[in-house]
Amino acid sequence: MIIRHRIIKENNEEILLVYLDSNLEEFASELGDDPDTREKNLVTQVKDYLNQKRINFTGKVVKVFVGALVVATLSLGMKPQTLAKAEAISPSLTQTVIVEKGDSLWNIAKENGLSVSELKAINNLTSDVIQPGQVLMLRDNAEIGTYVVKAGDSLWTIAQKYGMDVNELKALNNTKDTIYPGQTLKVIQAKTPRSYTVKSGDSLWTIAREFNTTVSSLKAINNLKSDTIHPGQTLVIPNTVTNSNTNVDVDTKTITVRVKRSNGTIQNISLEDYVTGVVAAELGAGFNEAAYKAQALTARTYAAKFVEEGKTITDTDSHQVYLDKNQIKNSWGEQDFNKYYPLIEKAVKETKGEVITYQGKYIDALYFSTSNGRTERPEYVWGGKLDYLQSVDSHWDTKSPYYFRTSTFTNSEFQSRLGLSTSNLSATVLSRTANGSVNTINIAGRTFTGNYVKSKLGLRSTDFTIRFASGKVLVDQRGWGHAVGLSQYGAYFMGEEGYNYRQIIHHYYQGVDIEKL
């Protein structure tokens, strides 16, 4: 029933976090109806788990999770009053997680209070495929550094030095228990603090706004007793982005989005200007008013959620692609720019401040290019469910220019990409997802997920058919993208049929509301 564990440190004491199978629906019936019986059974399971896994746990406090929910706090032989301190423990205190069999980016992100896109951005992941034993970082203010082993070192002492778990250290370095002096190990460490040289006219407030932090954080990290600073002074900038109101211009009430550009610079861009740049970059020239407006709502909602959480967003498809006005003009050419850019500006202006919510909270405004004729449920892509993201009809996508594609591989290339050792190639779909895509497939006697095959072969979608002919492998694909949420080409062709942007939003996101910021 225990599927994973994590050890964290709090006040120099180890705390064990154990995660039960998220499919466990009846907690009481599985462990006993009586609270004392449940606790005894849990303690027994934890002790058995520690013995079976040979885990060196020196603490006494255990917190039991189902998903992100704490269902029990246990004591392995300590006084009950000590447990009150443990209630404040959160899995987000850990720096890394070791991927285990059955894990997905979705459940790891949800367990640690992150979105899938944030988890991918922190770890520079370009696909949704993760492997057992892989180490994922959970904090954007941490990075992988190196440590040279000295005489007398052990994995335990090195792990303690960097606030890591021994298993994390071993997984990160793909090593066993033996280390030797002079060996270089990878470790998780805090990012090197950023610095800023004060210029004439600067104030702590303007610097705090520039770096999306607070005046109090600046003063604390620099040990400042007053608000006075002077030109030439060097200030350390906190790595952690704070959840404050620094994204709001108190004079104009204009929300700004903190964007990390591809060239490494950080820009604070007004929300509506940012949305204009995203709509232009994500849809491009040639779409209609309804599609541009629907895309504006998804882009604004996506960004507003980041602003609310005080986080920085990138200008790449790790989050949303953003291009400024000059980049768009250079990309499209003057003719298309003059024709379509004013339409985008108009769509953004006429939907100003409108966002998509579900039960009063911003939705995960996911979108993609083209489906196979029906959208997908997220559990088949990332492993989690959201009520407003259902599989809905999107037959309009069959008219998309990106609906169908065939990729061709040589037999040897196909075998190499999927790690197949046999030349006796065959493919049989074992199960399908909500929209009819490949969920699991048997290829040459081995079972793969559709997402894994898509990633390894560089396919556009998981709705594919594999054909073998004359020493080649042909893979027919229908759709482009993860197929969860709003279809961009579906929105376009719905608009061509007379649907407005609100009808499009309510079609692709079930049970949501459109509200003003």
PDB file of C-alpha atoms in Angstrom, residues 330-513:
ATOM      1  CA  ASN A 330       9.969  40.129 -38.197  1.00  0.00           C
ATOM      2  CA  SER A 331       8.447  36.647 -38.023  1.00  0.00           C
ATOM      3  CA  TRP A 332       5.277  37.332 -40.025  1.00  0.00           C
ATOM      4  CA  GLY A 333       6.448  39.897 -42.529  1.00  0.00           C
ATOM      5  CA  GLU A 334       4.922  43.327 -42.976  1.00  0.00           C
ATOM      6  CA  GLN A 335       1.866  42.286 -44.982  1.00  0.00           C
ATOM      7  CA  ASP A 336       0.530  39.704 -42.509  1.00  0.00           C
ATOM      8  CA  PHE A 337       1.550  41.894 -39.574  1.00  0.00           C
ATOM      9  CA  ASN A 338      -0.459  44.848 -40.855  1.00  0.00           C
ATOM     10  CA  LYS A 339      -3.470  42.616 -41.569  1.00  0.00           C
ATOM     11  CA  TYR A 340      -3.663  40.381 -38.513  1.00  0.00           C
ATOM     12  CA  TYR A 341      -1.864  42.103 -35.629  1.00  0.00           C
ATOM     13  CA  PRO A 342      -4.622  44.784 -35.306  1.00  0.00           C
ATOM     14  CA  LEU A 343      -7.178  41.934 -35.092  1.00  0.00           C
ATOM     15  CA  ILE A 344      -5.267  40.426 -32.186  1.00  0.00           C
ATOM     16  CA  GLU A 345      -4.983  43.786 -30.409  1.00  0.00           C
ATOM     17  CA  LYS A 346      -8.746  44.252 -30.865  1.00  0.00           C
ATOM     18  CA  ALA A 347      -9.502  40.750 -29.525  1.00  0.00           C
ATOM     19  CA  VAL A 348      -7.354  41.349 -26.450  1.00  0.00           C
ATOM     20  CA  LYS A 349      -8.859  44.794 -25.837  1.00  0.00           C
ATOM     21  CA  GLU A 350     -12.449  43.563 -26.156  1.00  0.00           C
ATOM     22  CA  THR A 351     -11.804  40.732 -23.656  1.00  0.00           C
ATOM     23  CA  LYS A 352      -9.672  42.834 -21.308  1.00  0.00           C
ATOM     24  CA  GLY A 353      -9.448  41.329 -17.841  1.00  0.00           C
ATOM     25  CA  GLU A 354     -11.542  38.266 -18.655  1.00  0.00           C
ATOM     26  CA  VAL A 355     -10.296  34.982 -17.162  1.00  0.00           C
ATOM     27  CA  ILE A 356     -11.589  31.421 -16.847  1.00  0.00           C
ATOM     28  CA  THR A 357     -12.379  30.071 -13.376  1.00  0.00           C
ATOM     29  CA  TYR A 358     -13.757  26.895 -11.846  1.00  0.00           C
ATOM     30  CA  GLN A 359     -15.313  27.085  -8.400  1.00  0.00           C
ATOM     31  CA  GLY A 360     -13.761  30.516  -7.918  1.00  0.00           C
ATOM     32  CA  LYS A 361     -10.178  29.576  -8.853  1.00  0.00           C
ATOM     33  CA  TYR A 362      -8.175  30.033 -12.044  1.00  0.00           C
ATOM     34  CA  ILE A 363      -8.235  26.902 -14.167  1.00  0.00           C
ATOM     35  CA  ASP A 364      -5.206  25.162 -15.634  1.00  0.00           C
ATOM     36  CA  ALA A 365      -5.842  26.760 -19.035  1.00  0.00           C
ATOM     37  CA  LEU A 366      -4.337  23.999 -21.160  1.00  0.00           C
ATOM     38  CA  TYR A 367      -4.527  24.181 -24.946  1.00  0.00           C
ATOM     39  CA  PHE A 368      -3.021  22.539 -28.008  1.00  0.00           C
ATOM     40  CA  SER A 369      -3.027  22.698 -31.802  1.00  0.00           C
ATOM     41  CA  THR A 370      -5.174  19.878 -33.192  1.00  0.00           C
ATOM     42  CA  SER A 371      -6.948  16.790 -31.839  1.00  0.00           C
ATOM     43  CA  ASN A 372      -7.876  13.562 -33.588  1.00  0.00           C
ATOM     44  CA  GLY A 373     -11.511  14.687 -33.553  1.00  0.00           C
ATOM     45  CA  ARG A 374     -11.986  14.466 -29.806  1.00  0.00           C
ATOM     46  CA  THR A 375     -10.089  16.028 -26.896  1.00  0.00           C
ATOM     47  CA  GLU A 376      -8.302  13.957 -24.250  1.00  0.00           C
ATOM     48  CA  ARG A 377      -8.707  13.622 -20.485  1.00  0.00           C
ATOM     49  CA  PRO A 378      -5.563  14.667 -18.569  1.00  0.00           C
ATOM     50  CA  GLU A 379      -5.193  11.392 -16.666  1.00  0.00           C
ATOM     51  CA  TYR A 380      -4.085   9.712 -19.893  1.00  0.00           C
ATOM     52  CA  VAL A 381      -1.355  12.307 -20.445  1.00  0.00           C
ATOM     53  CA  TRP A 382      -0.096  13.279 -16.970  1.00  0.00           C
ATOM     54  CA  GLY A 383      -1.916  10.922 -14.636  1.00  0.00           C
ATOM     55  CA  GLY A 384      -4.324  13.317 -12.849  1.00  0.00           C
ATOM     56  CA  LYS A 385      -7.941  14.405 -13.156  1.00  0.00           C
ATOM     57  CA  LEU A 386      -9.599  17.833 -13.315  1.00  0.00           C
ATOM     58  CA  ASP A 387     -13.393  18.047 -13.482  1.00  0.00           C
ATOM     59  CA  TYR A 388     -13.431  20.773 -16.119  1.00  0.00           C
ATOM     60  CA  LEU A 389     -11.083  18.902 -18.466  1.00  0.00           C
ATOM     61  CA  GLN A 390     -13.174  16.186 -20.066  1.00  0.00           C
ATOM     62  CA  SER A 391     -13.000  14.424 -23.420  1.00  0.00           C
ATOM     63  CA  VAL A 392     -15.321  16.405 -25.738  1.00  0.00           C
ATOM     64  CA  ASP A 393     -16.177  16.314 -29.422  1.00  0.00           C
ATOM     65  CA  SER A 394     -13.848  18.352 -31.640  1.00  0.00           C
ATOM     66  CA  HIS A 395     -14.692  17.100 -35.108  1.00  0.00           C
ATOM     67  CA  TRP A 396     -13.716  20.500 -36.514  1.00  0.00           C
ATOM     68  CA  ASP A 397     -10.053  19.453 -36.072  1.00  0.00           C
ATOM     69  CA  THR A 398     -10.270  17.038 -39.000  1.00  0.00           C
ATOM     70  CA  LYS A 399     -10.098  20.136 -41.238  1.00  0.00           C
ATOM     71  CA  SER A 400      -6.864  21.343 -39.630  1.00  0.00           C
ATOM     72  CA  PRO A 401      -3.761  21.386 -41.857  1.00  0.00           C
ATOM     73  CA  TYR A 402      -2.019  19.515 -39.030  1.00  0.00           C
ATOM     74  CA  TYR A 403      -4.610  16.771 -38.636  1.00  0.00           C
ATOM     75  CA  PHE A 404      -2.717  13.968 -40.419  1.00  0.00           C
ATOM     76  CA  ARG A 405       0.951  13.150 -40.810  1.00  0.00           C
ATOM     77  CA  THR A 406       2.990  10.057 -41.652  1.00  0.00           C
ATOM     78  CA  SER A 407       6.510   9.595 -40.283  1.00  0.00           C
ATOM     79  CA  THR A 408       8.841   7.025 -41.838  1.00  0.00           C
ATOM     80  CA  PHE A 409      11.667   5.170 -40.049  1.00  0.00           C
ATOM     81  CA  THR A 410      14.056   2.454 -41.098  1.00  0.00           C
ATOM     82  CA  ASN A 411      13.659  -0.780 -39.155  1.00  0.00           C
ATOM     83  CA  SER A 412      16.987  -0.240 -37.400  1.00  0.00           C
ATOM     84  CA  GLU A 413      16.142   3.348 -36.474  1.00  0.00           C
ATOM     85  CA  PHE A 414      12.754   2.261 -35.115  1.00  0.00           C
ATOM     86  CA  GLN A 415      14.370  -0.514 -33.054  1.00  0.00           C
ATOM     87  CA  SER A 416      17.075   1.809 -31.745  1.00  0.00           C
ATOM     88  CA  ARG A 417      14.670   4.542 -30.637  1.00  0.00           C
ATOM     89  CA  LEU A 418      12.491   2.105 -28.722  1.00  0.00           C
ATOM     90  CA  GLY A 419      15.355  -0.035 -27.426  1.00  0.00           C
ATOM     91  CA  LEU A 420      14.175  -3.176 -29.191  1.00  0.00           C
ATOM     92  CA  SER A 421      16.568  -6.109 -29.527  1.00  0.00           C
ATOM     93  CA  THR A 422      14.587  -8.131 -32.053  1.00  0.00           C
ATOM     94  CA  SER A 423      14.118  -7.618 -35.773  1.00  0.00           C
ATOM     95  CA  ASN A 424      10.778  -9.486 -35.676  1.00  0.00           C
ATOM     96  CA  LEU A 425       8.655  -6.330 -35.592  1.00  0.00           C
ATOM     97  CA  SER A 426       4.935  -6.200 -34.878  1.00  0.00           C
ATOM     98  CA  ALA A 427       2.552  -3.806 -33.128  1.00  0.00           C
ATOM     99  CA  THR A 428      -0.764  -4.441 -31.367  1.00  0.00           C
ATOM    100  CA  VAL A 429      -2.722  -1.779 -29.458  1.00  0.00           C
ATOM    101  CA  LEU A 430      -3.641  -3.126 -26.016  1.00  0.00           C
ATOM    102  CA  SER A 431      -5.765  -0.273 -24.679  1.00  0.00           C
ATOM    103  CA  ARG A 432      -6.980   3.145 -25.749  1.00  0.00           C
ATOM    104  CA  THR A 433      -7.571   6.465 -24.008  1.00  0.00           C
ATOM    105  CA  ALA A 434     -10.796   8.474 -23.699  1.00  0.00           C
ATOM    106  CA  ASN A 435     -10.382  10.009 -27.173  1.00  0.00           C
ATOM    107  CA  GLY A 436      -9.340   6.747 -28.824  1.00  0.00           C
ATOM    108  CA  SER A 437      -5.584   7.347 -28.808  1.00  0.00           C
ATOM    109  CA  VAL A 438      -3.040   4.676 -27.895  1.00  0.00           C
ATOM    110  CA  ASN A 439      -2.864   4.112 -24.145  1.00  0.00           C
ATOM    111  CA  THR A 440      -0.728   0.948 -24.163  1.00  0.00           C
ATOM    112  CA  ILE A 441       0.717  -0.960 -27.113  1.00  0.00           C
ATOM    113  CA  ASN A 442       2.677  -4.177 -27.557  1.00  0.00           C
ATOM    114  CA  ILE A 443       5.597  -3.712 -29.945  1.00  0.00           C
ATOM    115  CA  ALA A 444       7.771  -6.733 -30.698  1.00  0.00           C
ATOM    116  CA  GLY A 445       6.719  -8.419 -27.464  1.00  0.00           C
ATOM    117  CA  ARG A 446       7.235  -5.395 -25.193  1.00  0.00           C
ATOM    118  CA  THR A 447       4.532  -3.160 -23.718  1.00  0.00           C
ATOM    119  CA  PHE A 448       4.862   0.620 -24.000  1.00  0.00           C
ATOM    120  CA  THR A 449       2.612   3.564 -23.217  1.00  0.00           C
ATOM    121  CA  GLY A 450       1.452   5.715 -26.095  1.00  0.00           C
ATOM    122  CA  ASN A 451       3.131   8.733 -24.507  1.00  0.00           C
ATOM    123  CA  TYR A 452       6.456   6.892 -24.359  1.00  0.00           C
ATOM    124  CA  VAL A 453       6.295   5.894 -28.036  1.00  0.00           C
ATOM    125  CA  LYS A 454       5.257   9.432 -28.996  1.00  0.00           C
ATOM    126  CA  SER A 455       8.255  10.877 -27.138  1.00  0.00           C
ATOM    127  CA  LYS A 456      10.822   8.369 -28.398  1.00  0.00           C
ATOM    128  CA  LEU A 457       9.701   8.577 -32.039  1.00  0.00           C
ATOM    129  CA  GLY A 458       9.083  12.337 -32.004  1.00  0.00           C
ATOM    130  CA  LEU A 459       5.443  11.950 -33.022  1.00  0.00           C
ATOM    131  CA  ARG A 460       2.858  14.719 -33.055  1.00  0.00           C
ATOM    132  CA  SER A 461       0.221  12.817 -31.079  1.00  0.00           C
ATOM    133  CA  THR A 462      -0.571   9.546 -29.324  1.00  0.00           C
ATOM    134  CA  ASP A 463      -3.260   8.650 -31.884  1.00  0.00           C
ATOM    135  CA  PHE A 464      -0.999   6.698 -34.212  1.00  0.00           C
ATOM    136  CA  THR A 465      -1.042   3.560 -36.330  1.00  0.00           C
ATOM    137  CA  ILE A 466       2.169   1.616 -36.998  1.00  0.00           C
ATOM    138  CA  ARG A 467       2.668  -0.109 -40.360  1.00  0.00           C
ATOM    139  CA  PHE A 468       5.597  -2.296 -41.437  1.00  0.00           C
ATOM    140  CA  ALA A 469       6.489  -2.437 -45.135  1.00  0.00           C
ATOM    141  CA  SER A 470       9.609  -3.164 -47.223  1.00  0.00           C
ATOM    142  CA  GLY A 471      12.136  -2.737 -44.415  1.00  0.00           C
ATOM    143  CA  LYS A 472      10.537   0.491 -43.233  1.00  0.00           C
ATOM    144  CA  VAL A 473       8.167   1.502 -40.452  1.00  0.00           C
ATOM    145  CA  LEU A 474       5.428   3.999 -41.271  1.00  0.00           C
ATOM    146  CA  VAL A 475       3.611   5.737 -38.412  1.00  0.00           C
ATOM    147  CA  ASP A 476       0.363   7.527 -39.280  1.00  0.00           C
ATOM    148  CA  GLN A 477      -0.605  10.244 -36.765  1.00  0.00           C
ATOM    149  CA  ARG A 478      -3.853  12.103 -36.237  1.00  0.00           C
ATOM    150  CA  GLY A 479      -3.685  15.428 -34.414  1.00  0.00           C
ATOM    151  CA  TRP A 480      -0.858  17.499 -32.959  1.00  0.00           C
ATOM    152  CA  GLY A 481      -0.274  18.057 -29.247  1.00  0.00           C
ATOM    153  CA  HIS A 482      -1.431  16.604 -25.937  1.00  0.00           C
ATOM    154  CA  ALA A 483      -5.126  17.141 -26.894  1.00  0.00           C
ATOM    155  CA  VAL A 484      -6.119  18.342 -23.391  1.00  0.00           C
ATOM    156  CA  GLY A 485      -8.214  21.512 -23.096  1.00  0.00           C
ATOM    157  CA  LEU A 486      -8.840  23.982 -25.907  1.00  0.00           C
ATOM    158  CA  SER A 487      -8.105  23.003 -29.501  1.00  0.00           C
ATOM    159  CA  GLN A 488      -6.717  25.997 -31.383  1.00  0.00           C
ATOM    160  CA  TYR A 489      -7.879  24.774 -34.770  1.00  0.00           C
ATOM    161  CA  GLY A 490     -11.136  23.582 -33.260  1.00  0.00           C
ATOM    162  CA  ALA A 491     -11.666  27.149 -32.000  1.00  0.00           C
ATOM    163  CA  TYR A 492     -10.884  28.514 -35.466  1.00  0.00           C
ATOM    164  CA  PHE A 493     -13.359  26.301 -37.314  1.00  0.00           C
ATOM    165  CA  MET A 494     -16.009  26.800 -34.608  1.00  0.00           C
ATOM    166  CA  GLY A 495     -15.574  30.537 -35.196  1.00  0.00           C
ATOM    167  CA  GLU A 496     -16.004  30.011 -38.926  1.00  0.00           C
ATOM    168  CA  GLU A 497     -19.341  28.326 -38.176  1.00  0.00           C
ATOM    169  CA  GLY A 498     -20.528  31.310 -36.128  1.00  0.00           C
ATOM    170  CA  TYR A 499     -19.692  30.245 -32.567  1.00  0.00           C
ATOM    171  CA  ASN A 500     -18.459  33.094 -30.335  1.00  0.00           C
ATOM    172  CA  TYR A 501     -15.466  32.885 -28.031  1.00  0.00           C
ATOM    173  CA  ARG A 502     -17.579  32.318 -24.916  1.00  0.00           C
ATOM    174  CA  GLN A 503     -19.285  29.323 -26.507  1.00  0.00           C
ATOM    175  CA  ILE A 504     -15.881  27.970 -27.525  1.00  0.00           C
ATOM    176  CA  ILE A 505     -14.511  28.315 -23.985  1.00  0.00           C
ATOM    177  CA  HIS A 506     -17.540  26.622 -22.427  1.00  0.00           C
ATOM    178  CA  HIS A 507     -17.316  23.783 -24.961  1.00  0.00           C
ATOM    179  CA  TYR A 508     -13.697  22.900 -24.286  1.00  0.00           C
ATOM    180  CA  TYR A 509     -13.681  23.619 -20.520  1.00  0.00           C
ATOM    181  CA  GLN A 510     -16.698  22.032 -18.848  1.00  0.00           C
ATOM    182  CA  GLY A 511     -18.592  23.847 -16.067  1.00  0.00           C
ATOM    183  CA  VAL A 512     -16.299  26.893 -15.957  1.00  0.00           C
ATOM    184  CA  ASP A 513     -17.094  30.582 -15.485  1.00  0.00           C
TER     185      ASP A 513
END
